Structure formats: C-alpha cells, structure tokens
Amino acid sequence: MKELKLSAVNAPLQGELEVPGDKSISHRSVIFGALAHGVTTVSHFLDGEDCMRTVDIFRAMGVSIDKEGSQLKIVGKGRRALTEPTAPLYFGNSGTTARLMLGILAGLPFFTTVYGDASLTKRPMNRVVDPLCQMGAHIDGRKDGNYLPLAINGDTLSGIHYHLPVKSAQVKSAVLLAGLYANGETTVVETSLTRNHTETMLQAFGADIEIEGKEITVKGNQTLSANDVYVPGDISSAAFFLAAAAIVQGSSIRLLHVGLNETRTGIIDVLKAMGANVIVEEVHSKGGELLGNIRIAQSPLIGTTIEGEMIPRLIDEIPIIALLATQAVGTTVIKDAEELRVKETDRILAVTEVLTRLGADVEATDDGLIVHGKTPLTGNEVASYHDHRIAMMASVASLITNGEVIIDDISPVATSYPNFYKDLDHLIK
C-alpha cells in the first residue's frame, strides 16, 4: 500500500511530453518476437509491471530477451523452440498477459499452470477458455476454468469459425493466436471493431491473414519472421494529460508521438464532441501503426452521449472521461460499457464512488454512467480499488479540487505508467 496526498496546485499545465509506449502493442511485440524466427528489436517498449510479466513468461519458456532502457532484443526461434516452464507462470495483474498467453499455451506440446494476483484471480477467463476448448484445448481450473489459477495440457488444436460474444480485443487475440498454430483456418467475427494491434502485428511479422470488415481469418501452422517494432506512445496514458489540460485553467500542452490507431482514438472524438480545443498534427505511419502529436488547451466543455461502437475505442479511457464530464455543462451519458464491470475492478462502481466522494453528481447504471455537470470538486479520502486507472483519475481530479485528495494506494500505477507522477510534475508550471 502506498498512500498519496495531493492538493490542487493552482497552476496550469504547460509544455511538451512524450508518454510511454503503448501497453497493448508492447505486450504483443514480445509475443510475436518470441514466436518468430530471428532477432526482433523493440523500441520505446513500456517497461511497466504488466508488460514485464509477458517478458518474464517467455524467458521462463527459454526465449532470450535482453532489455536496455526502453529497448528489447528478442531472439526468437519459433514456437517449437519454446520449452516447458519449471514453475507456474505468474501473470500478476495483467489481464492482457493472461488472456493472450492462454491462446498460445493451449497449443503448446507441454503442461503449464498459471496464476495471478488477487485482482486478476477475480476476472473471468471463460470468455477465452470456452472458444479455446472448442478448438480442442484442455484447460481446467476453478468454476470450470472461469477463474485463475488454471492448468493447461497443451495439445494440437483445430481452427474454428467464432463469433465474439463480447467486445474484447483480448478474446479476439487469444483465438487468433491459437489459430496461428492450429490445423485449418480460424475465423473471428466481431460485433463491433475492437483494437486491431494483433492483426496489424500479424501482418508485420509475415502471417497469412485476411481481414474483411469485422471478419478476420488466419491460416494455421504458420511460421513468423522477425520484424523490428517501434511502440507509439500509449493514447490511454496520454488521456490523463489530455483531460488535465482540458479542465485546468490556462493549460496548453503538446503530447508527442502518440499512437493514433483508429480503433483507439475515441478519446479524441469525445473531447471534440465536448468542445475541447484539441488538434492532431504531424500524423504518419510507422510499422503499420499511425502516430502523431496532439495539442490541447483548456476550454469550456459541454456534456455528450457516448455509446455503441464508440465504446470499444475508448473503454480504458472511460474513468478519465467521467472526470471530464464533471466539468462539462449539462449531462454526459455513457452506455453499452458493461465490459467495465470486469476490468481490474468494477470500474463503474469505482468511478461512481470516487467521483461522488469528491463532490460530483454521478449515477451508476448497469452498463455505464450518467454524469451531471458542471460541479465543483472538493478534497476527500478515496480508494484506488487497486486499479491504476482509478488512481490516476483521482490524481488528475486533485488538480482542481478545493482541498486535499488522499488516495489510499497508488502502487497499481506502476502496472502501466511507472513515471506518471514525474511526468505530471513536468507539465505543471
């Protein structure tokens, strides 16, 4: 537990900042580099706790991964070179590691056991386990394999045609990764487009993949070739500074080299819908991913409605969007976001309780939030719910509260953004 006391600084945010590498892409760069043949160099890798879990797991299966600062050198020898780990694999708090690795472990010719921390142990895994079992996987655990810890008896898999029942890039990716080494073809059909970093990286590493709208097909028993990866800045991390600059009087900042994948830029669309003074510039492509710079300055905000196919494009940003909504004139409605119930914590509950304790007018619904603004915020003691995004949301809120905000535990921030507070201090003038 690491308590933090924060007081409103009464100063604008000014200057430039490069946010750390994208968490989703960092995870996948390790996975594909380890599965490929050859040496993959990953630049601007996010060395937060979550991504390092993925590194540690492949090291435990015999892959050579050297790290120097934010650069990785991965010596891949293909899937068949992976060896049975001598101890259970620990996923920590990383849902991405857990779900994507299940897709890989299910088709490896050996036995593994996997487990996570107290929070991850409560998160549902049957959304991944069920389709993998349809492919022939042998996975067992609590509640018929719905919760960690799990035991996986690797076996030969067969391709399936699978309609995603949830809007989840993790589930999609797990099935595609399993299909990469299964017999036959595997097709995943989405109801709404989710982040497509797995598909983009499959193409970059030479995989045979077909994408037609919301339908993705991979051929089985493929060989991947090493490919260097540059990880753009994480827009989910950038979102906290975008929100801070939008609501702190006199602020004007520029965020550099931020990932602008269209499946992730919902936060920018929402900021514009709320009337924020936000400009995206110098957009270019690198390794199949778009990136660019984002300028934003404080301006009056108005409420908006966020729903439908917009939700998967900003699911991780909803906590900070809810804070934005407290400072917008009118009502902001967020719906179709039931996925928030099964994140690191129940984020609908956590956001409602934290912002209410700070004086906001927030209602929780089954699938989202209703925020009535504009309301002044006051200091109080709040819980982080062991969730990095809740802790960072409360920290940004402290910039405008009348009184001190005391967060019970900010240690979860290290899972995605170890230098968050240093970078926030850098922008406060």
Coordinates of C-alpha atoms in Angstrom, one line a residue:
M1 CA 0.0 0.0 0.0
K2 CA 1.4 3.4 -1.0
E3 CA -0.8 6.3 0.2
L4 CA -0.6 9.7 -1.6
K5 CA -1.8 13.1 -0.5
L6 CA -2.4 15.6 -3.3
S7 CA -3.5 19.3 -3.2
A8 CA -4.7 21.5 -6.0
V9 CA -1.6 23.1 -7.5
N10 CA -3.4 26.2 -8.8
A11 CA -1.1 26.3 -11.8
P12 CA -1.7 25.4 -15.5
L13 CA -0.2 22.5 -17.4
Q14 CA 2.3 23.7 -20.0
G15 CA 4.9 22.3 -22.3
E16 CA 5.6 19.0 -24.2
L17 CA 5.7 15.4 -23.1
E18 CA 6.3 12.0 -24.7
V19 CA 4.1 9.4 -23.0
P20 CA 5.5 5.9 -22.5
G21 CA 4.9 3.2 -25.1
D22 CA 1.5 1.7 -25.8
K23 CA 0.8 -1.2 -23.4
S24 CA -1.2 -3.3 -25.8
I25 CA 1.4 -3.0 -28.5
S26 CA 4.3 -3.7 -26.1
H27 CA 2.7 -6.9 -24.9
R28 CA 2.2 -8.1 -28.5
S29 CA 5.7 -7.1 -29.6
V30 CA 7.1 -9.5 -27.0
I31 CA 4.7 -12.3 -28.0
F32 CA 5.4 -12.0 -31.7
G33 CA 9.1 -11.5 -31.3
A34 CA 9.3 -14.7 -29.2
L35 CA 7.2 -16.7 -31.7
A36 CA 9.1 -15.5 -34.8
H37 CA 12.3 -16.8 -36.3
G38 CA 15.1 -14.3 -36.0
V39 CA 16.0 -11.2 -33.9
T40 CA 13.3 -8.7 -33.1
T41 CA 14.3 -5.3 -31.7
V42 CA 11.5 -3.4 -29.9
S43 CA 12.0 0.3 -29.3
H44 CA 10.0 2.6 -26.9
F45 CA 8.8 -0.5 -25.0
L46 CA 6.7 0.1 -22.0
D47 CA 8.5 -1.4 -19.0
G48 CA 5.6 -1.3 -16.6
E49 CA 4.8 -4.3 -14.5
D50 CA 2.1 -5.7 -16.8
C51 CA 4.3 -5.8 -19.9
M52 CA 7.3 -7.2 -17.9
R53 CA 5.0 -10.1 -16.9
T54 CA 4.9 -11.1 -20.6
V55 CA 8.7 -10.8 -20.9
D56 CA 9.2 -12.9 -17.8
I57 CA 6.9 -15.7 -19.1
F58 CA 8.7 -16.1 -22.4
R59 CA 12.0 -16.0 -20.6
A60 CA 10.6 -18.9 -18.4
M61 CA 10.0 -20.8 -21.7
G62 CA 13.5 -20.4 -22.9
V63 CA 13.4 -17.2 -25.0
S64 CA 16.4 -14.9 -24.8
I65 CA 15.2 -11.3 -24.2
D66 CA 17.7 -8.6 -23.3
K67 CA 16.4 -5.2 -22.1
E68 CA 18.3 -1.9 -22.1
G69 CA 16.2 1.0 -21.1
S70 CA 13.1 1.0 -23.3
Q71 CA 14.6 -1.3 -25.9
L72 CA 14.3 -5.0 -26.1
K73 CA 16.3 -7.5 -28.1
I74 CA 14.3 -10.8 -28.6
V75 CA 16.0 -13.8 -30.1
G76 CA 13.1 -15.9 -31.5
K77 CA 13.5 -19.5 -32.6
G78 CA 9.9 -20.2 -33.4
R79 CA 7.1 -21.8 -31.4
R80 CA 8.6 -25.2 -31.4
A81 CA 11.7 -24.0 -29.5
L82 CA 9.6 -23.0 -26.5
T83 CA 10.3 -25.2 -23.5
E84 CA 8.1 -26.3 -20.6
P85 CA 8.4 -23.9 -17.7
T86 CA 9.8 -25.4 -14.5
A87 CA 7.4 -23.4 -12.3
P88 CA 3.9 -22.0 -12.5
L89 CA 3.7 -18.9 -14.7
Y90 CA 2.7 -15.7 -12.8
F91 CA 0.5 -13.1 -14.7
G92 CA 0.4 -10.6 -11.8
N93 CA -2.4 -8.1 -12.5
S94 CA -2.1 -8.3 -16.3
G95 CA -5.4 -9.4 -18.0
T96 CA -3.8 -9.0 -21.4
T97 CA -0.9 -11.3 -20.5
A98 CA -3.4 -13.9 -19.1
R99 CA -5.8 -14.0 -22.0
L100 CA -3.3 -13.8 -24.8
M101 CA -1.0 -16.3 -23.3
L102 CA -3.8 -18.8 -22.8
G103 CA -4.3 -18.7 -26.6
I104 CA -0.6 -19.7 -27.1
L105 CA -0.2 -22.1 -24.2
A106 CA -3.3 -24.1 -25.3
G107 CA -1.5 -25.3 -28.4
L108 CA 2.0 -26.0 -27.0
P109 CA 3.1 -29.6 -26.5
F110 CA 3.5 -29.4 -22.7
F111 CA 1.9 -28.8 -19.4
T112 CA 1.6 -25.4 -17.7
T113 CA -0.1 -23.9 -14.7
V114 CA -0.8 -20.2 -14.5
Y115 CA -2.0 -17.8 -11.8
G116 CA -2.4 -14.1 -11.0
D117 CA -2.7 -11.6 -8.2
A118 CA -5.8 -11.2 -6.1
S119 CA -7.4 -8.9 -8.6
L120 CA -6.7 -11.0 -11.7
T121 CA -8.0 -14.1 -9.9
K122 CA -11.4 -12.5 -9.8
R123 CA -11.6 -11.7 -13.5
P124 CA -13.5 -14.1 -15.8
M125 CA -11.4 -16.3 -18.1
N126 CA -14.2 -18.4 -19.6
R127 CA -14.6 -15.9 -22.4
V128 CA -11.2 -17.1 -23.6
V129 CA -11.3 -20.7 -22.3
D130 CA -14.6 -21.5 -24.0
P131 CA -13.5 -20.8 -27.6
L132 CA -10.1 -22.4 -26.9
C133 CA -11.8 -25.6 -25.7
Q134 CA -13.9 -25.6 -28.9
M135 CA -10.6 -25.7 -30.7
G136 CA -9.6 -28.8 -28.7
A137 CA -7.7 -27.2 -25.8
H138 CA -7.6 -28.9 -22.4
I139 CA -7.8 -26.2 -19.7
D140 CA -9.0 -26.8 -16.2
G141 CA -9.5 -24.6 -13.2
R142 CA -11.9 -23.0 -10.7
K143 CA -15.6 -22.8 -11.8
D144 CA -14.9 -24.9 -15.0
G145 CA -11.9 -22.8 -16.0
N146 CA -13.6 -19.5 -15.4
Y147 CA -11.0 -18.2 -12.9
L148 CA -7.3 -18.5 -12.3
P149 CA -5.3 -20.5 -11.4
L150 CA -5.6 -22.7 -14.4
A151 CA -3.9 -25.8 -15.7
I152 CA -3.3 -26.2 -19.4
N153 CA -2.4 -29.5 -21.1
G154 CA -1.2 -28.3 -24.4
D155 CA -2.5 -30.2 -27.5
T156 CA -3.0 -30.0 -31.2
L157 CA -5.8 -27.5 -32.0
S158 CA -8.2 -27.2 -34.8
G159 CA -9.4 -24.0 -36.4
I160 CA -12.9 -22.7 -35.7
H161 CA -15.3 -20.0 -37.0
Y162 CA -16.1 -17.9 -33.9
H163 CA -18.5 -15.0 -33.4
L164 CA -17.2 -12.9 -30.5
P165 CA -20.0 -12.7 -27.8
V166 CA -18.2 -9.8 -26.1
K167 CA -16.4 -6.6 -27.4
S168 CA -13.0 -7.7 -26.4
A169 CA -9.7 -7.4 -28.3
Q170 CA -8.2 -9.8 -25.7
V171 CA -10.6 -12.6 -26.6
K172 CA -10.2 -11.9 -30.3
S173 CA -6.4 -12.0 -30.0
A174 CA -6.4 -15.2 -27.9
V175 CA -8.4 -17.1 -30.6
L176 CA -6.3 -15.7 -33.4
L177 CA -3.0 -16.6 -31.7
A178 CA -4.4 -20.2 -31.1
G179 CA -5.5 -20.3 -34.7
L180 CA -2.0 -19.3 -35.9
Y181 CA -0.7 -22.8 -35.0
A182 CA -4.0 -24.8 -35.3
N183 CA -4.9 -27.2 -38.1
G184 CA -7.0 -25.5 -40.8
E185 CA -8.3 -21.9 -40.8
T186 CA -9.6 -19.9 -37.8
T187 CA -12.0 -17.0 -38.4
V188 CA -13.1 -14.5 -35.7
V189 CA -16.2 -12.3 -36.4
E190 CA -16.6 -9.1 -34.3
T191 CA -19.9 -7.4 -33.5
S192 CA -18.0 -4.1 -33.0
L193 CA -14.5 -3.2 -34.1
T194 CA -12.0 -3.5 -31.2
R195 CA -8.4 -2.5 -31.1
N196 CA -6.6 -4.3 -34.0
H197 CA -3.0 -4.3 -32.9
T198 CA -2.8 -8.1 -33.1
E199 CA -4.0 -8.1 -36.8
T200 CA -1.5 -5.3 -37.6
M201 CA 1.4 -7.1 -36.0
L202 CA 0.5 -10.4 -37.6
Q203 CA 0.8 -8.7 -41.0
A204 CA 4.1 -7.1 -40.0
F205 CA 5.6 -10.5 -38.9
G206 CA 4.6 -12.1 -42.3
A207 CA 1.5 -14.0 -41.3
D208 CA -1.1 -15.1 -43.8
I209 CA -4.2 -13.2 -42.6
E210 CA -7.3 -11.9 -44.3
I211 CA -9.4 -9.0 -42.9
E212 CA -12.8 -8.2 -44.4
G213 CA -14.7 -5.7 -42.3
K214 CA -15.3 -7.3 -38.9
E215 CA -14.2 -10.8 -40.0
I216 CA -10.6 -11.9 -39.5
T217 CA -9.2 -15.2 -40.8
V218 CA -5.7 -16.7 -40.1
K219 CA -4.3 -19.9 -41.7
G220 CA -2.9 -22.5 -39.3
N221 CA 0.6 -23.9 -38.8
Q222 CA 2.3 -20.7 -39.9
T223 CA 5.9 -19.5 -39.5
L224 CA 6.6 -15.9 -38.5
S225 CA 9.6 -13.9 -39.4
A226 CA 11.3 -11.4 -37.0
N227 CA 10.4 -7.8 -37.5
D228 CA 11.6 -4.7 -35.6
V229 CA 8.9 -2.8 -33.8
Y230 CA 8.6 0.8 -32.7
V231 CA 5.9 1.2 -30.0
P232 CA 4.0 4.5 -30.3
G233 CA 3.0 6.4 -27.2
D234 CA 0.0 5.0 -25.3
I235 CA -3.1 7.0 -26.0
S236 CA -4.7 5.5 -22.9
S237 CA -1.9 7.1 -20.9
A238 CA -2.0 10.3 -22.8
A239 CA -5.7 10.6 -22.0
F240 CA -4.9 11.6 -18.4
F241 CA -2.9 14.6 -19.5
L242 CA -5.4 15.5 -22.3
A243 CA -8.1 15.6 -19.6
A244 CA -6.0 17.5 -17.2
A245 CA -5.2 20.2 -19.8
A246 CA -8.8 20.4 -20.8
I247 CA -10.0 21.2 -17.3
V248 CA -7.2 23.1 -15.6
Q249 CA -7.5 26.9 -16.2
G250 CA -4.8 28.3 -18.5
S251 CA -3.4 24.9 -19.6
S252 CA -1.9 24.2 -23.0
I253 CA 0.2 21.1 -23.8
R254 CA 1.6 19.1 -26.6
L255 CA 1.9 15.3 -26.4
L256 CA 4.5 13.7 -28.8
H257 CA 4.5 10.5 -30.9
V258 CA 1.1 9.3 -29.6
G259 CA -0.5 6.2 -31.2
L260 CA -3.4 7.2 -33.3
N261 CA -4.8 3.8 -34.4
E262 CA -8.4 4.4 -35.4
T263 CA -9.6 1.7 -33.1
R264 CA -8.1 3.6 -30.1
T265 CA -8.9 7.3 -30.8
G266 CA -12.4 7.5 -29.3
I267 CA -11.0 9.8 -26.6
I268 CA -10.1 12.4 -29.2
D269 CA -13.6 12.2 -30.8
V270 CA -15.2 12.6 -27.4
L271 CA -13.0 15.6 -26.5
K272 CA -14.0 17.3 -29.7
A273 CA -17.7 16.5 -29.1
M274 CA -17.4 18.1 -25.7
G275 CA -16.0 21.2 -27.3
A276 CA -12.3 20.8 -26.2
N277 CA -9.6 22.7 -28.0
V278 CA -7.7 19.7 -29.4
I279 CA -5.6 19.4 -32.5
V280 CA -4.0 16.3 -34.0
E281 CA -0.9 17.1 -36.2
E282 CA 2.1 15.5 -37.9
V283 CA 0.3 12.2 -38.4
H284 CA 2.4 9.4 -40.0
S285 CA 2.7 5.7 -40.1
K286 CA 5.4 3.6 -38.6
G287 CA 5.4 -0.2 -38.6
G288 CA 1.7 -0.3 -39.7
E289 CA 0.6 1.9 -36.8
L290 CA -0.4 5.6 -37.1
L291 CA 1.1 8.1 -34.6
G292 CA 1.3 11.9 -34.3
N293 CA 1.3 14.8 -31.9
I294 CA -1.7 16.1 -30.0
R295 CA -2.2 19.7 -28.9
I296 CA -4.8 20.6 -26.3
A297 CA -5.7 23.7 -24.4
Q298 CA -8.2 24.4 -21.6
S299 CA -11.7 25.4 -22.9
P300 CA -15.3 25.3 -21.7
L301 CA -16.8 21.8 -22.1
I302 CA -20.3 20.5 -22.8
G303 CA -21.9 17.2 -22.0
T304 CA -22.3 14.4 -24.6
T305 CA -23.5 10.9 -25.1
I306 CA -21.0 8.0 -25.6
E307 CA -22.4 4.7 -26.7
G308 CA -22.4 1.8 -29.3
E309 CA -19.4 1.3 -31.5
M310 CA -17.6 4.2 -29.8
I311 CA -17.2 2.2 -26.6
P312 CA -14.5 -0.3 -27.7
R313 CA -12.5 2.6 -29.0
L314 CA -12.2 4.2 -25.5
I315 CA -13.1 1.5 -23.0
D316 CA -9.9 2.2 -20.9
E317 CA -10.4 5.9 -21.0
I318 CA -13.9 6.0 -19.5
P319 CA -12.7 6.7 -15.9
I320 CA -10.9 9.9 -17.0
I321 CA -13.8 10.8 -19.4
A322 CA -16.2 10.6 -16.4
L323 CA -13.9 13.2 -14.6
L324 CA -14.1 15.4 -17.7
A325 CA -17.9 15.1 -17.6
T326 CA -18.0 16.5 -14.1
Q327 CA -16.5 19.8 -15.5
A328 CA -18.8 19.9 -18.6
V329 CA -22.0 21.9 -18.7
G330 CA -25.0 19.5 -19.0
T331 CA -25.4 15.8 -18.7
T332 CA -23.0 13.2 -20.1
V333 CA -24.3 9.7 -20.7
I334 CA -22.1 6.7 -21.1
K335 CA -23.8 3.4 -22.0
D336 CA -23.1 0.0 -23.6
A337 CA -20.0 -0.2 -21.4
E338 CA -20.8 -3.3 -19.3
E339 CA -17.3 -4.5 -20.0
L340 CA -16.2 -2.0 -17.3
R341 CA -17.7 -4.4 -14.7
V342 CA -14.9 -7.0 -15.3
K343 CA -11.8 -4.8 -15.6
E344 CA -9.1 -4.6 -12.8
T345 CA -12.1 -3.8 -10.6
D346 CA -15.7 -3.0 -11.3
R347 CA -14.9 0.4 -12.8
I348 CA -18.5 1.6 -13.0
L349 CA -18.7 1.2 -9.2
A350 CA -15.2 2.5 -8.6
V351 CA -15.7 5.7 -10.8
T352 CA -19.0 6.4 -9.2
E353 CA -17.8 6.1 -5.6
V354 CA -14.6 8.1 -6.1
L355 CA -16.2 11.0 -8.0
T356 CA -19.1 11.1 -5.6
R357 CA -16.8 11.4 -2.7
L358 CA -15.1 14.3 -4.5
G359 CA -18.5 16.1 -4.8
A360 CA -19.5 15.1 -8.3
D361 CA -23.1 14.2 -9.3
V362 CA -22.7 10.7 -10.8
E363 CA -25.2 7.9 -11.3
A364 CA -24.1 4.3 -12.0
T365 CA -26.2 2.2 -14.4
D366 CA -26.0 -1.4 -15.4
D367 CA -23.8 -0.6 -18.4
G368 CA -22.4 2.8 -17.8
L369 CA -22.6 6.2 -16.1
I370 CA -24.7 9.3 -16.0
V371 CA -22.7 12.4 -15.0
H372 CA -24.4 15.7 -14.3
G373 CA -22.2 18.8 -14.6
K374 CA -20.7 21.2 -14.1
T375 CA -19.9 20.6 -10.4
P376 CA -17.1 21.9 -8.2
L377 CA -14.9 19.2 -6.7
T378 CA -13.7 19.0 -3.1
G379 CA -11.0 17.0 -1.4
N380 CA -11.6 13.8 0.4
E381 CA -10.1 10.4 1.1
V382 CA -10.7 8.0 -1.9
A383 CA -9.8 4.4 -2.7
S384 CA -7.9 3.4 -5.9
Y385 CA -9.5 -0.1 -5.8
H386 CA -6.1 -1.5 -6.7
D387 CA -6.7 -0.1 -10.2
H388 CA -4.1 2.0 -12.0
R389 CA -6.7 4.0 -14.0
I390 CA -8.8 4.8 -11.0
A391 CA -5.7 6.0 -9.1
M392 CA -4.6 8.2 -12.0
M393 CA -8.1 9.6 -12.5
A394 CA -8.2 10.6 -8.8
S395 CA -4.7 12.2 -9.1
V396 CA -5.9 14.3 -12.1
A397 CA -9.0 15.3 -10.1
S398 CA -6.8 16.6 -7.3
L399 CA -5.6 19.4 -9.7
I400 CA -8.9 21.1 -9.5
T401 CA -10.3 20.1 -6.0
N402 CA -10.9 22.5 -3.2
G403 CA -9.0 20.6 -0.6
E404 CA -6.6 17.7 -0.3
V405 CA -7.2 14.4 -2.1
I406 CA -5.9 11.4 -0.3
I407 CA -5.5 8.2 -2.4
D408 CA -5.2 5.1 -0.3
D409 CA -2.8 3.2 -2.7
I410 CA -1.1 4.4 -5.8
S411 CA 1.2 1.4 -6.2
P412 CA -1.0 0.0 -9.0
V413 CA 0.0 2.9 -11.3
A414 CA 3.3 1.1 -11.8
T415 CA 1.5 -1.6 -13.9
S416 CA 1.0 0.8 -16.8
Y417 CA 2.8 4.1 -16.1
P418 CA 5.7 4.0 -13.6
N419 CA 6.7 7.6 -14.2
F420 CA 3.2 9.1 -14.2
Y421 CA 3.7 11.4 -11.3
K422 CA 7.1 12.6 -12.5
D423 CA 5.6 13.4 -15.9
L424 CA 2.7 15.2 -14.3
D425 CA 5.1 17.3 -12.3
H426 CA 7.0 18.1 -15.5
L427 CA 3.9 19.7 -17.1
I428 CA 2.8 21.8 -14.0
K429 CA 4.2 25.3 -14.3

